[in-house]
Short mmCIF file of C-alpha atoms in Angstrom, two decimals:
data_model
loop_
_atom_site.label_atom_id
_atom_site.label_comp_id
_atom_site.label_asym_id
_atom_site.label_seq_id
_atom_site.Cartn_x
_atom_site.Cartn_y
_atom_site.Cartn_z
CA MET A 46 -9.72 13.32 -19.70
CA SER A 47 -10.62 16.75 -21.09
CA ASP A 48 -7.89 19.35 -21.46
CA MET A 49 -9.77 21.64 -19.06
CA ALA A 50 -10.13 19.00 -16.41
CA LYS A 51 -6.41 18.15 -16.81
CA GLU A 52 -5.36 21.75 -16.42
CA LYS A 53 -7.59 22.15 -13.31
CA ALA A 54 -6.26 18.98 -11.67
CA ALA A 55 -2.62 20.04 -12.46
CA ARG A 56 -3.17 23.49 -11.08
CA LEU A 57 -4.87 22.11 -7.91
CA LEU A 58 -2.24 19.53 -7.37
CA LYS A 59 0.61 21.96 -8.15
CA LYS A 60 -0.90 24.41 -5.58
CA ARG A 61 -0.90 21.67 -2.96
CA GLY A 62 2.61 20.48 -3.96
CA SER A 63 1.88 17.12 -5.44
CA LEU A 64 2.07 16.07 -9.15
CA SER A 65 2.56 12.46 -8.40
CA SER A 66 -0.95 11.32 -9.22
CA LEU A 67 -0.87 12.85 -12.76
CA GLY A 68 0.50 10.38 -15.26
CA SER A 69 4.13 11.08 -16.11
CA HIS A 70 3.25 11.62 -19.77
CA GLU A 71 0.69 14.19 -18.74
CA VAL A 72 3.27 16.09 -16.59
CA ARG A 73 5.88 15.83 -19.35
CA ALA A 74 3.42 17.16 -21.90
CA LYS A 75 2.71 20.22 -19.65
CA GLU A 76 6.42 20.86 -19.14
CA THR A 77 7.35 20.51 -22.73
CA ALA A 78 4.48 22.34 -24.39
CA GLY A 79 6.54 25.19 -25.66
CA LYS A 80 9.75 23.33 -26.48
CA THR A 81 10.84 21.83 -29.83
CA LYS A 82 11.44 18.16 -30.11
CA ASP A 83 15.13 18.57 -30.54
CA SER A 84 15.44 20.49 -27.28
CA ILE A 85 14.25 17.64 -25.17
CA SER A 86 16.69 15.12 -23.89
CA THR A 87 16.02 12.08 -21.79
CA VAL A 88 18.32 9.53 -20.15
CA SER A 89 17.24 6.21 -18.95
CA TYR A 90 19.21 3.10 -17.84
CA ILE A 91 19.03 0.02 -15.86
CA ASP A 92 21.82 -1.31 -13.72
CA GLU A 93 22.40 -4.90 -14.87
CA PRO A 94 23.32 -7.40 -12.26
CA GLY A 95 27.02 -7.86 -12.22
CA GLN A 96 27.74 -4.33 -13.62
CA HIS A 97 29.06 -3.18 -10.29
CA ASP A 98 30.86 -6.24 -9.04
CA ASP A 99 33.15 -4.25 -6.82
CA ASN A 100 30.16 -2.99 -4.69
CA GLN A 101 28.58 -6.38 -3.95
CA ARG A 102 26.05 -6.23 -1.11
CA HIS A 103 25.80 -9.24 1.02
CA ALA A 104 22.40 -10.27 2.13
CA VAL A 105 21.87 -9.55 5.74
CA GLN A 106 20.12 -12.36 7.68
CA MET A 107 17.78 -11.29 10.37
CA GLU A 108 16.87 -13.58 13.20
CA ASN A 109 13.16 -14.44 13.85
CA THR A 110 11.53 -12.44 16.57
CA TYR A 111 8.68 -14.84 17.21
CA GLN A 112 6.52 -11.83 17.91
CA LEU A 113 2.96 -12.90 17.28
CA GLY A 114 1.21 -9.73 18.26
CA PRO A 115 1.79 -5.96 18.05
CA VAL A 116 3.75 -4.20 20.72
CA LYS A 117 1.30 -1.29 20.67
CA ARG A 118 -2.12 -1.04 19.15
CA PHE A 119 -2.70 0.83 16.01
CA PRO A 120 -3.93 4.43 16.90
CA ALA A 121 -7.27 4.51 15.21
CA MET A 122 -8.24 7.86 16.68
CA ALA A 123 -5.03 9.56 15.37
CA VAL A 124 -5.76 8.05 11.94
CA ASN A 125 -9.36 9.29 12.11
CA ASN A 126 -8.04 12.86 12.77
CA ILE A 127 -5.66 12.55 9.78
CA LEU A 128 -8.64 11.37 7.54
CA LYS A 129 -10.71 14.30 8.78
CA ASP A 130 -7.89 16.88 8.13
CA VAL A 131 -6.91 15.57 4.73
CA LEU A 132 -10.46 15.17 3.35
CA THR A 133 -11.51 18.58 4.60
CA SER A 134 -8.50 20.38 3.31
CA TYR A 135 -8.55 18.80 -0.10
CA LEU A 136 -12.40 18.75 -0.76
CA GLN A 137 -13.86 21.61 1.23
CA GLU A 138 -14.26 24.05 -1.73
CA GLU A 139 -14.41 21.48 -4.62
CA LYS A 140 -17.30 20.80 -6.98
CA TYR A 141 -17.95 17.35 -8.38
CA GLU A 142 -16.21 16.75 -11.66
CA ALA A 143 -15.64 13.16 -12.56
CA GLU A 144 -12.09 13.47 -14.00
CA LEU A 145 -10.95 15.84 -11.30
CA CYS A 146 -12.29 13.51 -8.57
CA ARG A 147 -10.48 10.52 -10.12
CA GLN A 148 -7.20 12.30 -9.88
CA MET A 149 -8.04 13.56 -6.31
CA THR A 150 -8.71 10.04 -5.04
CA LYS A 151 -5.23 9.06 -6.04
CA THR A 152 -3.64 12.10 -4.50
CA ILE A 153 -5.73 11.95 -1.31
CA SER A 154 -4.97 8.21 -0.82
CA GLU A 155 -1.21 8.94 -1.27
CA VAL A 156 -1.25 11.75 1.19
CA ILE A 157 -3.18 9.80 3.79
CA LYS A 158 -0.93 6.71 3.48
CA ALA A 159 2.20 8.96 3.85
CA ARG A 160 0.79 10.69 6.94
CA VAL A 161 -0.23 7.32 8.57
CA LYS A 162 3.23 5.85 7.82
CA ASP A 163 4.79 8.94 9.46
CA LEU A 164 3.19 7.63 12.76
CA MET A 165 5.77 4.85 12.41
CA ILE A 166 3.75 1.96 13.70
CA PRO A 167 5.85 -1.14 13.00
CA ARG A 168 4.59 -4.33 11.30
CA TYR A 169 1.21 -2.98 10.07
CA LYS A 170 0.30 -3.14 6.39
CA ILE A 171 -1.66 0.06 5.49
CA ILE A 172 -4.45 -0.09 2.95
CA VAL A 173 -6.19 3.11 1.99
CA LEU A 174 -9.47 3.26 0.01
CA ILE A 175 -11.01 6.52 -1.05
CA SER A 176 -14.35 6.88 -2.84
CA ILE A 177 -15.64 10.17 -4.11
CA GLY A 178 -19.10 10.55 -5.62
CA GLN A 179 -21.62 13.08 -6.65
CA LEU A 180 -24.07 14.25 -4.04
CA SER A 181 -27.59 13.74 -5.26
CA GLU A 182 -30.83 12.14 -4.07
CA GLN A 183 -29.34 8.59 -3.82
CA ASN A 184 -28.35 6.11 -1.13
CA MET A 185 -25.14 4.37 -1.13
CA ARG A 186 -23.70 1.51 0.94
CA PHE A 187 -20.12 0.35 1.08
CA GLY A 188 -19.02 -2.97 2.25
CA SER A 189 -15.74 -4.87 2.53
CA ARG A 190 -14.57 -8.31 3.45
CA CYS A 191 -11.22 -9.72 4.29
CA LEU A 192 -9.40 -12.13 6.61
CA TRP A 193 -9.24 -10.40 9.97
CA ASP A 194 -7.65 -10.90 13.30
CA ALA A 195 -9.83 -8.95 15.72
CA GLY A 196 -7.05 -8.91 18.31
CA SER A 197 -4.52 -6.92 16.23
CA ASP A 198 -6.08 -5.76 12.91
CA THR A 199 -8.22 -2.62 12.84
CA PHE A 200 -9.57 0.19 10.59
CA SER A 201 -10.57 3.82 10.66
CA SER A 202 -13.18 5.45 8.51
CA TYR A 203 -14.40 8.94 7.85
CA THR A 204 -17.22 10.40 5.64
CA PHE A 205 -17.00 13.87 4.18
CA LYS A 206 -19.80 15.90 2.49
CA ASN A 207 -20.00 19.27 0.88
CA SER A 208 -22.61 20.91 -1.35
CA SER A 209 -21.85 18.73 -4.42
CA LEU A 210 -19.86 15.67 -3.49
CA PHE A 211 -19.24 13.06 -0.75
CA ALA A 212 -16.11 11.17 0.14
CA VAL A 213 -15.58 8.06 2.11
CA ALA A 214 -12.03 7.22 3.41
CA ASN A 215 -11.15 3.90 4.82
CA VAL A 216 -7.77 3.01 6.25
CA TYR A 217 -7.21 -0.72 7.13
CA ALA A 218 -4.30 -1.70 9.33
CA VAL A 219 -3.49 -5.33 9.05
CA TYR A 220 -0.73 -6.71 11.45
CA TYR A 221 2.05 -8.45 9.52
CA GLU A 222 3.82 -11.18 11.45
#
């Protein structure tokens, strides 16, 4: 990724309050650009099993619910509104740049997944797919295949276009028994 594209992506993501889609080494490089090597300290450790024997956690066994279908349907229209809101707010003024759009797909998918999970619909696995491409004189078709239960599984999709790019966002909600 070119330095200019990295800086623009970092500025844009910082303005929006998210740096999670930049690689940790890229963020660390930005934060430590002016520091000497001796002034940087890092601490990392892993708790080994058996290290905290006094705080043993007992596995909680849950009883089966024997629930084979969802209590309430997945709100596809509410998710469609989330898709429209997020894509419009992130991409309205953007121009197509391959590296920036690669970072934006990660950020947008994280934001959409978090907002859908905030709806707190139990027992649904959420899959978010974002595709961003350059808008020119071409046609594009998207297709997907999966095992599907028409009674409980569903999806929501939204397409966004501006003067230089297009974006397709798909959210699949698969009921998990």
